[in-house]
GROMACS .gro file of C-alpha atoms in nm:
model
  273
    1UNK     CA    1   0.000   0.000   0.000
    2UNK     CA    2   0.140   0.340  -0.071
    3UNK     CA    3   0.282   0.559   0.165
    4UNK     CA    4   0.096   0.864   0.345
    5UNK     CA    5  -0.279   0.881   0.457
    6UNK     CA    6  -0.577   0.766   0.261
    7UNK     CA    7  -0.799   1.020   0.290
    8UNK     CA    8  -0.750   1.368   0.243
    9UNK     CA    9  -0.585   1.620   0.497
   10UNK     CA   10  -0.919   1.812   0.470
   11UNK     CA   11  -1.180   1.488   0.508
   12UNK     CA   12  -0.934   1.420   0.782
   13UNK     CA   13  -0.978   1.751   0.954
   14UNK     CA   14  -1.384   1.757   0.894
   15UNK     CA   15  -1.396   1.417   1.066
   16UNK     CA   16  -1.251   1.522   1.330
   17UNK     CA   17  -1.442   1.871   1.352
   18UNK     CA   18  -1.755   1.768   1.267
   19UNK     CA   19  -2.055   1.845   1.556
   20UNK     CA   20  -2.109   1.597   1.846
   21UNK     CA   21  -2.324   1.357   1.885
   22UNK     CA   22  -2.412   1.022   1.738
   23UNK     CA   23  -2.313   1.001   1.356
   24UNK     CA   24  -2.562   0.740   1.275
   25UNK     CA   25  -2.835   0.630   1.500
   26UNK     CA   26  -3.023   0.292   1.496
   27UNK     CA   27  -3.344   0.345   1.688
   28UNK     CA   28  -3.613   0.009   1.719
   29UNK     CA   29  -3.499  -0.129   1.383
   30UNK     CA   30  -3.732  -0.388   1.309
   31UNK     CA   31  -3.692  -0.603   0.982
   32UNK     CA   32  -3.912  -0.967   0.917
   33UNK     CA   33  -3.931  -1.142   0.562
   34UNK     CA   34  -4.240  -1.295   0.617
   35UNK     CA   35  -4.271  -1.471   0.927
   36UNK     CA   36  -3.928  -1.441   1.055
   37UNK     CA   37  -3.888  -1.116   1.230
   38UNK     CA   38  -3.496  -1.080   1.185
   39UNK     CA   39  -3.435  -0.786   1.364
   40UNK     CA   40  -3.608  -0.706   1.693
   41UNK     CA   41  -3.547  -0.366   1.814
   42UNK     CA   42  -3.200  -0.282   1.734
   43UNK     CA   43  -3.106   0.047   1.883
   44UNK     CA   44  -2.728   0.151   1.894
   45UNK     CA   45  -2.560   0.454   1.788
   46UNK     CA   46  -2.197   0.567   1.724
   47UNK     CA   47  -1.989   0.887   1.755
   48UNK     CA   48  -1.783   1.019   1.518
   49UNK     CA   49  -1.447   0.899   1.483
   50UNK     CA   50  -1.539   0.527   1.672
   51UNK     CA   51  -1.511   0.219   1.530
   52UNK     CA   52  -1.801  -0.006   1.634
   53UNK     CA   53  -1.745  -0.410   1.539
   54UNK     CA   54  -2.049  -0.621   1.579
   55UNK     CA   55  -1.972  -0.964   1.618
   56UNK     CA   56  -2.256  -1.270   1.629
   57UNK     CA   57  -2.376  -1.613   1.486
   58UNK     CA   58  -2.469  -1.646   1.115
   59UNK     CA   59  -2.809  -1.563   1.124
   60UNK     CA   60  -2.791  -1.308   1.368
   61UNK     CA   61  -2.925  -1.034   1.223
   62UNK     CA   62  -2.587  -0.877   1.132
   63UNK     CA   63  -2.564  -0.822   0.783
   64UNK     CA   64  -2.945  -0.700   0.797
   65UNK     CA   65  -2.902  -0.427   1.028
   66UNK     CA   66  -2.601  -0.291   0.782
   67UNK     CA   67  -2.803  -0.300   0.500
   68UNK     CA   68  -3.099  -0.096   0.637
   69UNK     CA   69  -2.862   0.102   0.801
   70UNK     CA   70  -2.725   0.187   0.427
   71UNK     CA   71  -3.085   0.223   0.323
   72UNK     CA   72  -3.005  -0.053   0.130
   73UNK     CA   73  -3.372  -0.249   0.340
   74UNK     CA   74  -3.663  -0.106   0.433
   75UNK     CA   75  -3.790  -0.081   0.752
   76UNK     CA   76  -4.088  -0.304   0.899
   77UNK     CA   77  -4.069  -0.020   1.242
   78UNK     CA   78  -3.769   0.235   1.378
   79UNK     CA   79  -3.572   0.500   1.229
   80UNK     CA   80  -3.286   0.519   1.125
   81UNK     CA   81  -3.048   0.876   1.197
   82UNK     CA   82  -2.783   1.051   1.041
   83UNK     CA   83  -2.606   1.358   1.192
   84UNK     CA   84  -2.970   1.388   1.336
   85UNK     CA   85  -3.225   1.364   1.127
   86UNK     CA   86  -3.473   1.104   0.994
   87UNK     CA   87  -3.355   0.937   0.652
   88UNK     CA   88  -3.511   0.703   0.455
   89UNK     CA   89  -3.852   0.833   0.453
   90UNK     CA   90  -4.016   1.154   0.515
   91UNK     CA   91  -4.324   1.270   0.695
   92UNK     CA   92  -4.636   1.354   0.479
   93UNK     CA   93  -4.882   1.643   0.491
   94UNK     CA   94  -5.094   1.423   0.642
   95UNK     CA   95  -4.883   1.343   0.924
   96UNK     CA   96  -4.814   0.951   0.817
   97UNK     CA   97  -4.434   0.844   0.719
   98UNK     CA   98  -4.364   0.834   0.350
   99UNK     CA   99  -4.060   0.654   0.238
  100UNK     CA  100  -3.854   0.797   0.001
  101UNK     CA  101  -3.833   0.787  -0.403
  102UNK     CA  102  -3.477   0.667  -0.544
  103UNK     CA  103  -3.326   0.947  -0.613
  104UNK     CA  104  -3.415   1.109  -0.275
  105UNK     CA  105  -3.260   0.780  -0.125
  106UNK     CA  106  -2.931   0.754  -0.366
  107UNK     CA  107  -2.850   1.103  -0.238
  108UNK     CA  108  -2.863   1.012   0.139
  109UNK     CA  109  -2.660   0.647   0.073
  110UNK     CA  110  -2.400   0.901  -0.081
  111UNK     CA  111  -2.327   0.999   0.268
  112UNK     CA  112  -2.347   0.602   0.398
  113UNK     CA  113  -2.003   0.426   0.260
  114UNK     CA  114  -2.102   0.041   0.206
  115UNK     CA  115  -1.839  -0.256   0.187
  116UNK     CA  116  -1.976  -0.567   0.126
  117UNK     CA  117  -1.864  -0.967   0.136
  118UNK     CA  118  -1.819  -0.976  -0.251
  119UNK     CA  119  -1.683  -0.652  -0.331
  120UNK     CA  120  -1.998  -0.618  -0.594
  121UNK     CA  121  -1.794  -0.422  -0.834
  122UNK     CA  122  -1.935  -0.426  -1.202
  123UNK     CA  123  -1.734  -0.685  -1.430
  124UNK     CA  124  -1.749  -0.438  -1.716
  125UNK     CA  125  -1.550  -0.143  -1.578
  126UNK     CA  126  -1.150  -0.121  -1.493
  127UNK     CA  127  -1.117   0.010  -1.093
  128UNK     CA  128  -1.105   0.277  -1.213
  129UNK     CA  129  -1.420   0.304  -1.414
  130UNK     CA  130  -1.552   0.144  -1.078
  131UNK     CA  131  -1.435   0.393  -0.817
  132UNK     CA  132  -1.544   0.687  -1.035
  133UNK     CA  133  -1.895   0.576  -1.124
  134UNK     CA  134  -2.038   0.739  -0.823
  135UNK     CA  135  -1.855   1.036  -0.873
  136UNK     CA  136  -2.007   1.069  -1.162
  137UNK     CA  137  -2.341   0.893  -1.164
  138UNK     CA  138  -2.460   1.037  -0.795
  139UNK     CA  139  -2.278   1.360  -0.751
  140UNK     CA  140  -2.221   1.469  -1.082
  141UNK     CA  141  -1.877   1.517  -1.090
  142UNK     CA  142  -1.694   1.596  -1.410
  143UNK     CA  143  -1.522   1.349  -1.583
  144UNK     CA  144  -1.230   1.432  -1.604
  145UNK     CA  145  -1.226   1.540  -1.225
  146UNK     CA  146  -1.391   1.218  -1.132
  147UNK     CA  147  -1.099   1.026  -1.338
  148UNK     CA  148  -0.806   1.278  -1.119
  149UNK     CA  149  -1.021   1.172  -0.778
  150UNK     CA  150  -1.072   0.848  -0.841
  151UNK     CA  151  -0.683   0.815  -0.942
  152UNK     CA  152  -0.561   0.965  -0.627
  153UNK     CA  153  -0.765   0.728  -0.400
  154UNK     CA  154  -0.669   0.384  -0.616
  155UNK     CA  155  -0.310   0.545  -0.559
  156UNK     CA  156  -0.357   0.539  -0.161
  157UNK     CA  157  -0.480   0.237  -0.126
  158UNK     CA  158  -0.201   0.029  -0.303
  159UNK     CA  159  -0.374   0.002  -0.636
  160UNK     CA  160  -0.264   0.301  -0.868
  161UNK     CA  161  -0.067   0.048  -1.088
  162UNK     CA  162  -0.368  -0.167  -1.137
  163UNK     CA  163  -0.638   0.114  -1.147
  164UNK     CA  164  -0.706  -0.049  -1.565
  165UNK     CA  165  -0.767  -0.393  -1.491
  166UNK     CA  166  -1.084  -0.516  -1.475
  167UNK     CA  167  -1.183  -0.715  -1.148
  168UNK     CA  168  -1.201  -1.069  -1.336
  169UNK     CA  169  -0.792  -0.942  -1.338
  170UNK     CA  170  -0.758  -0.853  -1.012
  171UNK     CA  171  -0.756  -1.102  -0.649
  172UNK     CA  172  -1.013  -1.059  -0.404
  173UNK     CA  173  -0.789  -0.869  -0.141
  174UNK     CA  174  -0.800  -0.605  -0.493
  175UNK     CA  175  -1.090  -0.602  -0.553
  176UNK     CA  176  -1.232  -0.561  -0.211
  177UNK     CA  177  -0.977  -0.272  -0.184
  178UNK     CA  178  -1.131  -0.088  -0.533
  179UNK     CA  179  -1.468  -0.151  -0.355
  180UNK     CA  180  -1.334   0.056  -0.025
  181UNK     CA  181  -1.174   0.315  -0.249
  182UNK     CA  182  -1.484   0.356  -0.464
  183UNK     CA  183  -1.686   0.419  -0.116
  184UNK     CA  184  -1.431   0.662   0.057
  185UNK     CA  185  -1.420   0.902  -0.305
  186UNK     CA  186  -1.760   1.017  -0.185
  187UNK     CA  187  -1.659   1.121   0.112
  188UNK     CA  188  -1.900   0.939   0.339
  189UNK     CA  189  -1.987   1.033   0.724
  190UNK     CA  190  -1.951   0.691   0.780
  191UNK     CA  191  -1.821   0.335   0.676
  192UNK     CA  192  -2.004   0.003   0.724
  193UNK     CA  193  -1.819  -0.292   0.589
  194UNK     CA  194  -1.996  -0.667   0.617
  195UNK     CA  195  -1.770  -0.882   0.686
  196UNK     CA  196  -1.509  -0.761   0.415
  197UNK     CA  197  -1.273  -1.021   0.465
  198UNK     CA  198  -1.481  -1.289   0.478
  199UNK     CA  199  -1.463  -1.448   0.150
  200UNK     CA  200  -1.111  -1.368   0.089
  201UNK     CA  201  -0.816  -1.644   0.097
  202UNK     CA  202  -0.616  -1.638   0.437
  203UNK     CA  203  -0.307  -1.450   0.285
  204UNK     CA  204  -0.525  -1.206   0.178
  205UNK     CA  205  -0.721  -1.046   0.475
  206UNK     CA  206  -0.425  -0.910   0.652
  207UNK     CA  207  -0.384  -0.620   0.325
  208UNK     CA  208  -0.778  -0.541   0.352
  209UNK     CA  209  -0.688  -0.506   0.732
  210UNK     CA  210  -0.413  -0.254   0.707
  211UNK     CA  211  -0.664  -0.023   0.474
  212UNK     CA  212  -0.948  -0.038   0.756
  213UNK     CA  213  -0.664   0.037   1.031
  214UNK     CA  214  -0.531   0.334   0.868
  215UNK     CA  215  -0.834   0.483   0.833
  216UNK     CA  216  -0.950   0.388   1.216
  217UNK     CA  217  -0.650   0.577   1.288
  218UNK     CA  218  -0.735   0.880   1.059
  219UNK     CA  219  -1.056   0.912   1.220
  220UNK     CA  220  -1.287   0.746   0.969
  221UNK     CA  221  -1.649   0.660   1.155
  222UNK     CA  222  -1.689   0.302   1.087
  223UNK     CA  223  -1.960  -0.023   1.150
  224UNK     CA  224  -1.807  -0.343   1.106
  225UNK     CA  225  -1.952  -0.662   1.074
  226UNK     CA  226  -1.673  -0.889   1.128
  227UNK     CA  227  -1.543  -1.269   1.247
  228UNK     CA  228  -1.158  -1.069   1.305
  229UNK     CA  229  -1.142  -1.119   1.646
  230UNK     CA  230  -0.805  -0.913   1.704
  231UNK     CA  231  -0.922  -0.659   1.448
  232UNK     CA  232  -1.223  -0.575   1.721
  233UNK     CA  233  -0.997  -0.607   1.982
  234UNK     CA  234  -0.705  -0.369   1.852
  235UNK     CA  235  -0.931  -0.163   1.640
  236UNK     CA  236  -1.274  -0.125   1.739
  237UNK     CA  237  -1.379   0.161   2.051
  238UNK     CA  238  -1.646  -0.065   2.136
  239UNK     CA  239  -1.801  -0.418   2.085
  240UNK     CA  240  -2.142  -0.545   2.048
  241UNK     CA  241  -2.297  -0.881   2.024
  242UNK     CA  242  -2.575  -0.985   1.864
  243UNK     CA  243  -2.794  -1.278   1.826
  244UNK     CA  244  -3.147  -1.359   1.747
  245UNK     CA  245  -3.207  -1.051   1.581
  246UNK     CA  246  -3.117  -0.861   1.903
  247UNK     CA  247  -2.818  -0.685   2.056
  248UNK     CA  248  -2.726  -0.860   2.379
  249UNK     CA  249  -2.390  -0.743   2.498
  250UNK     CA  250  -2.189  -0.444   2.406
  251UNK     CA  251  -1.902  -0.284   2.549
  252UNK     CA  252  -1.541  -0.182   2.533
  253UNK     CA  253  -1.274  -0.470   2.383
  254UNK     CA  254  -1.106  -0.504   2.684
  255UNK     CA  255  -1.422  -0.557   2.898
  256UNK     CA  256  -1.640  -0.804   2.618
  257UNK     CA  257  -1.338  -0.996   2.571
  258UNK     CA  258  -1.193  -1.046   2.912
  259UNK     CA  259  -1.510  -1.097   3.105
  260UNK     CA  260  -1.836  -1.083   2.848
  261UNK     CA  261  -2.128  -1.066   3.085
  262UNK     CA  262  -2.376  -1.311   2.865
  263UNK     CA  263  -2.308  -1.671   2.858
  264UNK     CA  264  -2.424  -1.663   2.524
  265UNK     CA  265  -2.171  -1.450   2.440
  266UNK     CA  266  -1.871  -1.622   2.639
  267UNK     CA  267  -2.003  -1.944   2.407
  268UNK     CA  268  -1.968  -1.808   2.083
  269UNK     CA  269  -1.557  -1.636   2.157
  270UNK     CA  270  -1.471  -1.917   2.266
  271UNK     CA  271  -1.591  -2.117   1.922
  272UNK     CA  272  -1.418  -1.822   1.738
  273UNK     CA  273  -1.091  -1.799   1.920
   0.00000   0.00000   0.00000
C-alpha cells in the first residue's frame, strides 16, 4: 500500500471537527421477511471517529441491520439517523411516514459508505471506471475530475498500478480494496463494511486489514460486521454482540473480551478464538 494517509488532509480535519453527537443512530430497527422477524429492536448509535465491530452467529441479524442502516432495506418499524435527522422516509402532509423515491434515497446512501462480502464491483468497468462511477453517476462530478479523484484514491490504497484492470484481473484482497476506495471518493460520514474479509483467501485479509486500520486511525467513523477477532480487539472503541435478531452485549474490547457478561456471548468467543 502506498505511503501517506488515505484520505484527504481536509476529510481528515472535517472528521474530526464535525458536531457531536451520534453520527448514525439505529433506533427500534425492526426487519421480518415474512414470518421471521430478523431484527427485533435494534437500537445503537456511534460517535464520530469510533469504530463499532459487531460480532454474532450467522443468522444473527448482522448483515441485515447494515443493509438498512445503508438504506439498502426497508424498515418493517424504527428509524434510522444521520447527523440527526430522519432518513429514509419523510413525513407527509398528512402526518403519516412516507418513504422515500430513489433518487431522494441515492443522495442520502452518498453519505453512507457500504463494503460488502463480494466486493460487488461491475465486471465491465477497470477500478477505475468502478471507483469513479459514483462520482459521476450520484454527484455529478466531471469526468475528467472524477478520473483525477478516483486516481488519487486507487493510488492510496495500493492500487494506482492496477487502477485499468478489470476485477475478473484482479484477487479478491483487490478487488475488495477498489470496492473501499470507490466508497471513501464520496466522502462518506460513515463506513459500514460486512464482513469484508470474509470471502477472501487467508493471505489475503491481513492487506484489507491494514486499509481499515489506517483509516481507524485517521478518524474514519466506521460499522463493522466482522469474524476478526483481534481486528475488534485492537481496532474497534467498542463491541457489540448480537444474536437472534437482538443486541445482547456491548461494550469496550477489553471488557467483552476479558469478562463478556452473557453466557451466550462467552459461548460463541470461545468457538471463534
Amino acid at each position: 500500500m502506498s505511503q501517506g494517509h488515505i484520505l484527504d488532509e481536509d476529510v481528515i480535519a472535517q472528521l474530526h471537527a464535525g458536531p457531536a453527537g451520534n453520527v448514525i443512530e439505529a433506533i427500534d430497527i425492526r426487519r421480518r421477511y415474512g414470518a421471521n422477524e430478523v431484527l427485533r429492536g435494534v437500537s445503537f448509535g456511534i460517535r464520530r471517529g469510533e469504530v463499532k465491530a459487531i460480532l454474532g452467529p450467522s443468522g444473527s441479524g448482522k448483515s441485515t441491520l447494515l443493509r438498512c442502516l445503508a438504506l439498502l432495506e426497508p424498515l418493517d418499524g424504527g428509524e434510522v439517523h444521520l447527523d440527526g435527522q430522519r432518513v429514509g422516509a419523510r413525513q407527509g402532509r398528512d402526518g403519516r411516514l412516507v418513504p422515500l423515491g430513489e433518487s431522494e434515497l441515492a443522495a442520502q446512501r452518498a453519505d453512507i459508505g457500504m463494503v460488502f462480502q463480494r466486493f460487488n464491483l461491475f465486471p465491465h468497468l477497470s477500478a477505475l471506471g468502478n471507483v469513479m462511477i459514483g462520482l459521476t453517476e450520484v454527484r455529478k462530478v466531471p469526468p475528467a475530475e472524477a478520473r483525477g479523484i478516483a486516481d488519487r484514491m486507487l493510488e492510496r490504497v495500493g492500487l494506482g498500478h492496477r487502477r485499468d484492470h478489470f476485477p475478473s484481473e484482479l484477487s479478491g484482497g483487490q478487488q475488495q480494496r477498489v470496492a473501499i476506495a470507490r466508497a471513501l471518493v464520496m466522502k462518506p460520514k460513515v463506513m459500514l463494511f460486512d464482513e469484508p474479509t470474509s470471502a477472501l483467501d487467508p493471505e489475503l485479509v491481513g492487506e484489507v486489514l491494514r486499509v481499515m486500520e489506517e483509516l481507524a486511525r485517521e478518524g474514519m467513523t466506521m460499522v463493522v460486521v466482522t469474524h476478526e477477532i483481534g481486528f475488534a480487539r485492537d481496532v474497534a472503541s467498542q463491541v457489540l454482540m448480537m444474536d437472534e435478531g437482538q443486541i445482547i452485549e456491548d461494550g469496550p474490547p477489553d471488557e467483552f473480551f476479558a469478562s463478556p457478561k452473557q453466557e451466550r456471548t462467552k459461548r460463541f468467543l470461545d468457538a471463534v478464538r
